Structures are given as structure tokens and as C-alpha cells.
Coordinates of C-alpha atoms in Angstrom, one line a residue:
Chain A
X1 CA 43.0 -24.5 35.9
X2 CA 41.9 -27.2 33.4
X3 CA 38.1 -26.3 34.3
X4 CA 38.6 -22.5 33.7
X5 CA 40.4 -23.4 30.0
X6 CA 37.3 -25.0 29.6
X7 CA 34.7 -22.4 30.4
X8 CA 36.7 -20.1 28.3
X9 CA 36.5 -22.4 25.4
X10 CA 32.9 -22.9 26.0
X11 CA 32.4 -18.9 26.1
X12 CA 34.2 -18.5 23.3
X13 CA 32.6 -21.2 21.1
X14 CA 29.2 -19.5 22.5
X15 CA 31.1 -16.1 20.8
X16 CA 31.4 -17.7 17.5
X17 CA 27.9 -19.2 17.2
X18 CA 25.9 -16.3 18.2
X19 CA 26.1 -14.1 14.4
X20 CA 25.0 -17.4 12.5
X21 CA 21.7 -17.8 14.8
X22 CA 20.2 -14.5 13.8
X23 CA 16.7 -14.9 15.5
X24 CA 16.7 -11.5 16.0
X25 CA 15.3 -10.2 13.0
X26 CA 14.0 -12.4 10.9
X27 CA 10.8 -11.3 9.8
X28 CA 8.7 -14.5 9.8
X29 CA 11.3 -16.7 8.7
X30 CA 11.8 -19.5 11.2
X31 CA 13.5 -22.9 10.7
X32 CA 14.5 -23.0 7.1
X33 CA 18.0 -22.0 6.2
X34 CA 18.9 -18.8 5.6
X35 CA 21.8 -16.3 4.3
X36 CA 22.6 -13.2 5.8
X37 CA 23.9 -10.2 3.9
X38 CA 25.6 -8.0 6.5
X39 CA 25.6 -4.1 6.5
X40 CA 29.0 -3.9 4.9
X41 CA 28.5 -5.9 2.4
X42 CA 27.7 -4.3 -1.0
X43 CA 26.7 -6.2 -3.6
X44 CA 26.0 -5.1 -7.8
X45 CA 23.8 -8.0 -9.7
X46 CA 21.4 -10.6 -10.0
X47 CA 21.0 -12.9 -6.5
X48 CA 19.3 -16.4 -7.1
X49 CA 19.0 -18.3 -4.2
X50 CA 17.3 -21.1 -2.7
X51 CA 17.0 -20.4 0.8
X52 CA 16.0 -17.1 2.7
X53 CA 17.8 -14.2 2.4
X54 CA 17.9 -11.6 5.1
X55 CA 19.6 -8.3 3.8
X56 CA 21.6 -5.6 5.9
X57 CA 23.8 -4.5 3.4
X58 CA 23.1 -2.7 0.0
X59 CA 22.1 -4.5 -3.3
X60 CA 21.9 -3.3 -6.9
X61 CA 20.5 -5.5 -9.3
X62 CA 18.0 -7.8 -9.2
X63 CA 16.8 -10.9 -6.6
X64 CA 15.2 -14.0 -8.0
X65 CA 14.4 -16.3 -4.4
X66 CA 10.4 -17.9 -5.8
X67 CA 9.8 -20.0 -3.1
X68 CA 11.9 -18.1 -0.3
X69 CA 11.3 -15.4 2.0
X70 CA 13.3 -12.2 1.9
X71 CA 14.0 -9.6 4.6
X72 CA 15.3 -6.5 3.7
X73 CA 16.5 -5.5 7.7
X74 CA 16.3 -1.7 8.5
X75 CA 20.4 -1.6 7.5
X76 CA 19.4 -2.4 4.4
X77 CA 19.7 -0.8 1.2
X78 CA 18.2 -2.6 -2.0
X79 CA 17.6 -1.2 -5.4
X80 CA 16.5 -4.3 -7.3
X81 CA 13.4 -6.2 -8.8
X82 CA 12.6 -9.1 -6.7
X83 CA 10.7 -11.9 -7.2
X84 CA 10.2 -14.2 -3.9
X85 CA 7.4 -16.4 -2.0
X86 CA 7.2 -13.3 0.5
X87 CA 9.1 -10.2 1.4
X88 CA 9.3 -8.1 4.7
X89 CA 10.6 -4.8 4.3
X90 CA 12.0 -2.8 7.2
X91 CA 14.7 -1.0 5.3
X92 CA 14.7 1.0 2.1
X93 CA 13.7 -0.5 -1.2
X94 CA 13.5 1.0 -4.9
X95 CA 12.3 -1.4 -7.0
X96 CA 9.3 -3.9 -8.1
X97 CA 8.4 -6.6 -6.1
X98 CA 6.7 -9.7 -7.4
X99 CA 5.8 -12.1 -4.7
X100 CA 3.6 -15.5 -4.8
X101 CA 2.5 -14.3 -0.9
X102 CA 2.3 -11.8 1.7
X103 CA 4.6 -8.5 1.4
X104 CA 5.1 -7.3 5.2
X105 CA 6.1 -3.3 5.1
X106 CA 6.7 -2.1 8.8
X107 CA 7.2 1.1 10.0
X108 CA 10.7 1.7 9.6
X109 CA 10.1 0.8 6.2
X110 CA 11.4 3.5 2.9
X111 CA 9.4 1.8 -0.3
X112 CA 9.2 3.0 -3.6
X113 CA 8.0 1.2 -6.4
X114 CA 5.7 -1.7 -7.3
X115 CA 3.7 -4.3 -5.2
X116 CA 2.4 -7.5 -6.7
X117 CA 1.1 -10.0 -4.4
X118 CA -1.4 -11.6 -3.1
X119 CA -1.9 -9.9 0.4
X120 CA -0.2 -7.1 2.1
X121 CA 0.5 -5.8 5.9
X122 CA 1.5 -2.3 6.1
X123 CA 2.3 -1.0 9.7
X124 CA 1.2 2.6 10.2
X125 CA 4.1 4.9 9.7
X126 CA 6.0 3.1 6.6
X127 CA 7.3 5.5 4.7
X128 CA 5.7 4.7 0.7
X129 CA 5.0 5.6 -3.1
X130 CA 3.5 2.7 -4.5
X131 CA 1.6 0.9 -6.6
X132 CA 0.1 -2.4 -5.0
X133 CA -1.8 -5.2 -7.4
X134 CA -3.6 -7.8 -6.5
X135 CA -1.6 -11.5 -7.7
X136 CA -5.1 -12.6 -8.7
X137 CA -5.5 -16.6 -9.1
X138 CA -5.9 -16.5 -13.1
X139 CA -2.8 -14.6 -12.9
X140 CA -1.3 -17.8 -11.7
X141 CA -2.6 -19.9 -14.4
X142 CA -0.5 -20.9 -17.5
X143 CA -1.9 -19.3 -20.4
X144 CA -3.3 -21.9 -23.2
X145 CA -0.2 -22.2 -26.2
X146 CA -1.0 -20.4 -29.0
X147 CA -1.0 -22.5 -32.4
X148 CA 2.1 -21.7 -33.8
X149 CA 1.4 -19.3 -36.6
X150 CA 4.1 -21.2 -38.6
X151 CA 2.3 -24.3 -39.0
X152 CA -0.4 -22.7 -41.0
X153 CA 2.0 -21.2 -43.2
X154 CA 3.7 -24.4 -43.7
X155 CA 0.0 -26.1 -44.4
X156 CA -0.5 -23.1 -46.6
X157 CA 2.9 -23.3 -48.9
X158 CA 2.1 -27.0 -48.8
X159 CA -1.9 -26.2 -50.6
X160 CA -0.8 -23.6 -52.5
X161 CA 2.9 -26.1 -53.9
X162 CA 0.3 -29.1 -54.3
X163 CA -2.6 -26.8 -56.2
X164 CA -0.1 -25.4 -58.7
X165 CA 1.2 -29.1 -59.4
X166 CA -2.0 -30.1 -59.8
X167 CA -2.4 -32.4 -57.5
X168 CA -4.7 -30.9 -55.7
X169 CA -8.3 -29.6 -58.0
X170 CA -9.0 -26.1 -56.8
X171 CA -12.2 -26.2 -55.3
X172 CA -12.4 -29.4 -53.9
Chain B
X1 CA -21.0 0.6 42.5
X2 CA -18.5 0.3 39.4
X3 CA -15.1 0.6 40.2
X4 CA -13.0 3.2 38.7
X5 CA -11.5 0.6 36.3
X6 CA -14.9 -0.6 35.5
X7 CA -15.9 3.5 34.8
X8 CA -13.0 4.1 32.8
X9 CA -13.5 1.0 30.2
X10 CA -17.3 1.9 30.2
X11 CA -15.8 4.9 29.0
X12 CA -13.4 3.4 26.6
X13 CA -15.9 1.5 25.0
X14 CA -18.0 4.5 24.5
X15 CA -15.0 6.3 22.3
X16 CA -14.3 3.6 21.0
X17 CA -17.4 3.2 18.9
X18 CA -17.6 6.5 18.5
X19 CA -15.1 5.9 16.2
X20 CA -16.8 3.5 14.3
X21 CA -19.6 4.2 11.5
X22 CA -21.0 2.3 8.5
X23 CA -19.9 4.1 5.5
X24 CA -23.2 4.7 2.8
X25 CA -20.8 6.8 0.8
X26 CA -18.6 3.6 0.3
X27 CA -21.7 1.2 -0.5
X28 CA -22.3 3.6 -3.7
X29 CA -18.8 4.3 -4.5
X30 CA -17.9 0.8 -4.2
X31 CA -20.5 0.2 -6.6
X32 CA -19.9 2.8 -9.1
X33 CA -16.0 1.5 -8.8
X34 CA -16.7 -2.1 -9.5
X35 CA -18.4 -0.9 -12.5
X36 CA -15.0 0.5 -14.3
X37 CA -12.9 -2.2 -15.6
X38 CA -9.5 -2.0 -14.3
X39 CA -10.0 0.6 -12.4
X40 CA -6.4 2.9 -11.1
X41 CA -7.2 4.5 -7.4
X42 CA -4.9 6.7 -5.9
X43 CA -5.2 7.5 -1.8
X44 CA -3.0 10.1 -0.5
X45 CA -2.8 8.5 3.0
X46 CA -2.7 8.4 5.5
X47 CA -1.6 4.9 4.7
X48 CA -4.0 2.2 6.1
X49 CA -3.5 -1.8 4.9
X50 CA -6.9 -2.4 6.0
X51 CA -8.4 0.2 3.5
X52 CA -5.8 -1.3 0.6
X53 CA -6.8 -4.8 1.3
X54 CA -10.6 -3.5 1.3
X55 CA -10.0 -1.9 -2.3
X56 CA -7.8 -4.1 -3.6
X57 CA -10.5 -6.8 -5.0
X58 CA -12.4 -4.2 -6.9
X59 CA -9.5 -2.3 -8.8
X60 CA -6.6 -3.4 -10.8
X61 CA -4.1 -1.3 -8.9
X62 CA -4.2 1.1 -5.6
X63 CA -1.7 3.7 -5.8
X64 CA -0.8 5.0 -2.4
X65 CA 1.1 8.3 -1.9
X66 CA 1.0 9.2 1.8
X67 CA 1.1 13.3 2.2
X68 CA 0.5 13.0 5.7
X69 CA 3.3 11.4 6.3
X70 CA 5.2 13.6 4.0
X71 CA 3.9 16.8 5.7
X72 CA 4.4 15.6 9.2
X73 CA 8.0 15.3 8.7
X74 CA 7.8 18.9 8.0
X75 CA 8.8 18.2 4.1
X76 CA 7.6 21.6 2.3
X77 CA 3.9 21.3 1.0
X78 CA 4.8 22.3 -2.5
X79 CA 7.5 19.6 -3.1
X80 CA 5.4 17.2 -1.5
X81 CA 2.3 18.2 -3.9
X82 CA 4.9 18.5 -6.9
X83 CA 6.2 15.0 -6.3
X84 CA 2.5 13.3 -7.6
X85 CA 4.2 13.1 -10.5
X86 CA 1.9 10.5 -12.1
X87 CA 0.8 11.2 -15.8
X88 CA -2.4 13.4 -16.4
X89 CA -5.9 11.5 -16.8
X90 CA -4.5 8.5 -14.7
X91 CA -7.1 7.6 -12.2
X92 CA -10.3 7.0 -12.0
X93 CA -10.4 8.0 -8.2
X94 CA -8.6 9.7 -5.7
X95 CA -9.2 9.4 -1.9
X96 CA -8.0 12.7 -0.4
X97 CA -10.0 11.6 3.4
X98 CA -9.8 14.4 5.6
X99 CA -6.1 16.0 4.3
X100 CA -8.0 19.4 3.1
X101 CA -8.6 19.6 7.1
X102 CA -4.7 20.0 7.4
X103 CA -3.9 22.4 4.5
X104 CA -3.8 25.7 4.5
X105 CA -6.2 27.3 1.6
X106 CA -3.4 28.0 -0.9
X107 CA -1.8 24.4 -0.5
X108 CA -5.6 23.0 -0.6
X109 CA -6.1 25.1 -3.9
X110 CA -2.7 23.4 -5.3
X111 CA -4.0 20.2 -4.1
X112 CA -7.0 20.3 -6.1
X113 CA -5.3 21.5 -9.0
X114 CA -3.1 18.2 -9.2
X115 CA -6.1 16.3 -8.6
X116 CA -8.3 17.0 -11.0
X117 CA -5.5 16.9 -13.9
X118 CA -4.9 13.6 -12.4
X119 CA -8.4 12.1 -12.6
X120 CA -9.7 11.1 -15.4
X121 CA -12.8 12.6 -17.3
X122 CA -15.9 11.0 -14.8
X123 CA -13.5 10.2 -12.0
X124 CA -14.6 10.7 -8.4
X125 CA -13.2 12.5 -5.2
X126 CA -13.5 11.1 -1.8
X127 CA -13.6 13.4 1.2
X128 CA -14.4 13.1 4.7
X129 CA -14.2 16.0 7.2
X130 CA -15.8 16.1 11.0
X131 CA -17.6 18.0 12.9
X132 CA -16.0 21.3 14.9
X133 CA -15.4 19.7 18.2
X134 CA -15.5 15.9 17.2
X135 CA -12.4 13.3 17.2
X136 CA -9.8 16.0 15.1
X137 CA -7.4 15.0 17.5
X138 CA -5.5 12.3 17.3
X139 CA -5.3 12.4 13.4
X140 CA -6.7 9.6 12.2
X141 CA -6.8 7.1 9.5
X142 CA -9.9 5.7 8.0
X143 CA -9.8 1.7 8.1
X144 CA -12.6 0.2 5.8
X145 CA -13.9 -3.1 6.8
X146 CA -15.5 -5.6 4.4
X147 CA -19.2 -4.4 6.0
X148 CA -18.3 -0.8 4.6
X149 CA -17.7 -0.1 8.0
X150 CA -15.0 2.7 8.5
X151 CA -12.8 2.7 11.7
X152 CA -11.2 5.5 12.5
X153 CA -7.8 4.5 13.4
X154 CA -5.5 7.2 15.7
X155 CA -2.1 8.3 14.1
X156 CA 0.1 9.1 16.9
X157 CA 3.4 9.6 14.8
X158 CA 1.4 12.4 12.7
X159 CA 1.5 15.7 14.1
X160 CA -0.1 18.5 11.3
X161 CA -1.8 21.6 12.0
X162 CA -6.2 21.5 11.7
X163 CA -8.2 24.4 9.6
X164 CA -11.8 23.0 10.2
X165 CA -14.0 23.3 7.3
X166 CA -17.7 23.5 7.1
X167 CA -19.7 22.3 4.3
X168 CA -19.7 25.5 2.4
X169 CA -16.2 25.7 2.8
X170 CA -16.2 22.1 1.5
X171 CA -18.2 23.2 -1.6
X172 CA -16.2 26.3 -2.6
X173 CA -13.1 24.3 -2.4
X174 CA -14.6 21.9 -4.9
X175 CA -16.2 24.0 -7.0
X176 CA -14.5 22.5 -9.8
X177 CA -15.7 19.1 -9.4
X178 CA -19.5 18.0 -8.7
X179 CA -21.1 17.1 -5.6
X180 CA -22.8 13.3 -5.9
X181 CA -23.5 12.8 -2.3
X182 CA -22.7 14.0 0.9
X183 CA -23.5 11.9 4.8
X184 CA -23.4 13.2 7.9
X185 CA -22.6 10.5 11.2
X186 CA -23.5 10.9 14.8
X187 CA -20.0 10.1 15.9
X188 CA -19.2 13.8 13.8
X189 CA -17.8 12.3 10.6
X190 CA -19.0 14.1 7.0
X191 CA -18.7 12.0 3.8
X192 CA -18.4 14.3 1.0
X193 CA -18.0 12.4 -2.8
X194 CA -17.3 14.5 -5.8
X195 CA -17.1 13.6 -9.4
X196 CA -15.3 15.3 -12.3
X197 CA -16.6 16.3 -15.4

């Protein structure tokens, strides 16, 4: 008796631990931790995040994971920009896509929009109207600072106060 | 005495590199396209990542479209054709591979038309066609290597009907754009690359 209250516990634990594993479909994304949107889950706004993010639901809005991966499963529905380390698409996606690596698109895949990366996978058959650049290594590079265009007017005012005081001699 | 197995892969092999040529045409249109500066292509499928990755290096941005696809889920020619909705004057080439093969004329005429108000003044046309009895079936799409060798690459989900042109069918097609060059391959591939006013 006690040893088939056991088993049943055991099975049922087993139950309650399979949704969270989710090795099913995860698109390249192995040990790190990751959140799952499900299919009925909706969602309308910006997702930051700092773990993967595997989507079966719908999302509006906009997805900001930099150095995580992103799945969008073949449930799901996303109509956002997304910026992310890489992206595998499987289900449909309207938006622009920025990513710092590789964008998977498989065949089940319904894309429209923009691709920047810096390589892409496309499996025959995915459904697509794109436009796919190149994240070239320059791109990546911050961009020298400007002078500030105010300190030469404040270096100008200044001349142009200290000339009509005199203190300056024109000319010199 | 080969085995049957040993007969068959023979034979394997020998298809298989029948599907495989070096592309001249790409030599010279990848360098006439390295020579634009940010350079917009447009290829209307079917959708190879090989052939993006290829391009991608020599262009700012690939724009891929894929008709086949479009077609061979029996969408209607003229929506699909309506739906390159990109702004006149946008690219400087479009790569149209072997889709005149799968159009009838008055689709193929429509076709054009889009094109060339697509392309910019100078802009160039890539076409390939084959040979009457040569590799039209399985549709295929052309994978470009990084030695300008082209693989053909069978598309078993695409399923769209064949109108074999010959090379003056090729020309009257495109009489409103200018032949540049034009190969012909043993394994029954032609290269055909056209340039707009």
C-alpha cells in the first residue's frame, strides 16, 4: 500500500516537472535558463529579459534579450522588433530583427520584415519577404564622440566678449 | 563485378555532379556588383541561404521575395506579382533564376514589367534556363559556393508547371533590357545576364 502511495507520488511529481524541462523545442538553446511563453498566452509591450525566451504565444510590441537567444516556436505569433544574441524562427514573425549572431529560419517559418545579423540559416521552404543585412564588424564599433558643437560657441562668445572689452587686440 | 549498390552510387555520383557547374556569369557579375557602393539585390527565390550568405559580403542588403513559393501554394500569379511592392528604381539587381521557365507568357510579360520599374537605370538581370530534356525536374534552387560554383539544389515541396524556353524565346522576352553575356554548361544549364538601360 505504502509502496504504491509512493509510486503515485513519484509519477505525479514526474507529471509536474515535465512542462518546465522543455527540451523539445528549443532551437539551440541548451543549459542556460530560459522562459517559456505558452500558446495562450498573449502578451501587448516591450519584453526585456535576461535569459532565453522561447515563445508559443502571441506578442505585440517589442523584445529587447542582447545577449539571449530567442525562439519563436511554430505556435507562435510575434509582431515586434527584437534585438537578441540569436533568434530561431519556426513560427510567424512581422517585425525587424537585430541580432549580435546567427538568425535560424526553418521551414515552418512565416517572416516578414528585416534581418540584421551576422550570419543566417534559412531551411528550404520558409515562408519570407525580407530584407537581410550583413551586422558587419565596423558596425559594432563605437563611433568616435563628436566635439560638442557647444564648446566652440562657448570659446567663441568668450573671443568675441574679451575682443570687445579689449582685452584681447584683434589680430593677434 | 560491382554490386548493384556499388552501380547505383556510381550512378548517384554521376547526377550528382551533373548538378554542379562553375558559374563564369557570377565571376563578372560579382565583379560588376562589387563595384556599386551599397549595392540593394533583390532574388525572387527560390530561397537558398547558401546563395544569401554568398551575396551578402558584396551588397549592403539582399532582398529576398520567394515567388516560387508563393506560386506553388497555388496563390494567384497576379497578386503574387502585385505584392513586389518595393518603390521604383530600387535595386541595382534582380535574380529572377529560372522562374520565367514556370510562367506562362502573360505572367512572364507582367513579370518583366515589375522588374524593370524596379531596377534602377544600369541595373542587371540574372537568368538561368536549361536545356529541353536536362534536370527541369525536380525544381531546383541554385546554391552559390564561394568558388562561383553553383549547385543545383532539388526543391521537393515546389510543384509549378514548366514552359521550356529556348534562347530566342529568352531574347524576345527581354527585349526590353540588354543582353551582356550569355553561357551554356554541359550539365544543360544557360546563364543568361541582362542589363537595363
Amino acid at each position: 500500500m505504502l509502496r504504491k502511495q509512493k509510486d503515485e507520488f513519484e509519477r505525479n511529481n514526474q507529471e509536474y516537472q515535465l512542462p518546465s524541462k522543455q527540451e523539445s523545442f528549443t532551437g539551440g538553446v541548451s543549459d542556460n535558463e530560459k522562459t517559456v511563453i505558452g500558446e495562450h498566452i498573449s502578451i501587448d509591450g516591450t519584453v526585456r529579459a535576461k535569459e532565453d525566451l522561447i515563445i508559443q504565444g502571441s506578442l505585440k510590441g517589442a523584445m529587447e534579450l542582447d545577449k539571449h537567444h530567442i525562439t519563436i516556436g511554430h505556435k507562435g505569433k510575434v509582431e515586434a522588433d527584437i534585438q537578441a544574441e540569436n533568434i530561431t524562427i519556426s513560427g510567424t514573425l512581422n517585425g525587424n530583427v537585430t541580432v549580435h549572431g546567427k538568425v535560424e529560419i526553418t521551414k515552418e517559418a512565416n517572416f516578414t520584415g528585416t534581418i540584421k545579423a551576422k550570419s543566417i540559416a534559412i531551411e528550404d521552404g520558409a515562408y519570407i519577404k525580407a530584407s537581410i543585412e550583413m551586422q558587419r564588424e565596423e558596425d559594432k564599433k563605437p563611433k568616435p564622440v563628436a566635439k560638442r558643437p557647444i564648446d566652440a560657441v562657448v570659446i567663441a562668445q568668450e573671443t568675441t566678449k574679451a575682443v570687445s572689452e579689449n582685452k584681447v587686440p584683434v589680430g593677434q | 563485378m560491382a554490386t548493384l549498390t556499388e552501380q547505383n552510387e556510381r550512378i548517384h555520383t554521376v547526377i550528382h555532379n551533373a548538378n554542379i557547374y562553375s558559374s563564369r556569369m557570377m565571376r563578372s557579375y560579382i565583379s560588376w556588383l562589387s563595384k556599386r557602393r551599397n549595392a540593394c539585390i533583390l532574388d525572387l527565390g527560390p530561397v537558398c541561404d547558401d546563395t544569401v550568405n554568398f551575396f551578402l559580403p558584396h551588397v549592403k542588403k539582399i532582398f529576398l521575395y520567394d515567388v516560387f513559393l508563393r506560386l506553388s501554394r497555388h496563390q494567384d500569379t497576379h497578386t503574387v506579382l502585385q505584392n513586389l511592392d518595393y518603390k521604383p528604381n530600387s535595386f541595382d539587381a534582380i535574380h529572377l533564376w529560372d522562374l520565367i521557365n514556370h510562367l506562362e507568357s502573360n505572367n512572364t510579360s507582367l513579370l518583366l514589367k515589375v522588374c524593370y520599374s524596379l531596377l534602377k537605370p544600369g541595373g542587371s538581370v540574372i537568368i538561368t534556363a536549361y536545356d529541353e530534356f536536362k534536370n527541369r525536374i525536380p525544381l531546383n534552387s541554385f546554391a552559390v559556393n564561394k568558388n562561383y560554383q553553383v549547385v543545383l539544389r532539388p526543391q521537393h515541396h515546389l510543384d509549378l508547371p514548366y514552359f521550356h524556353r529556348n534562347n530566342r524565346d529568352i531574347s524576345l522576352i527581354m527585349s526590353q533590357f540588354n543582353l551582356c553575356n550569355s553561357y551554356v554548361y554541359k550539365c544543360g544549364v544557360r546563364e543568361f545576364y541582362f542589363r537595363r538601360d
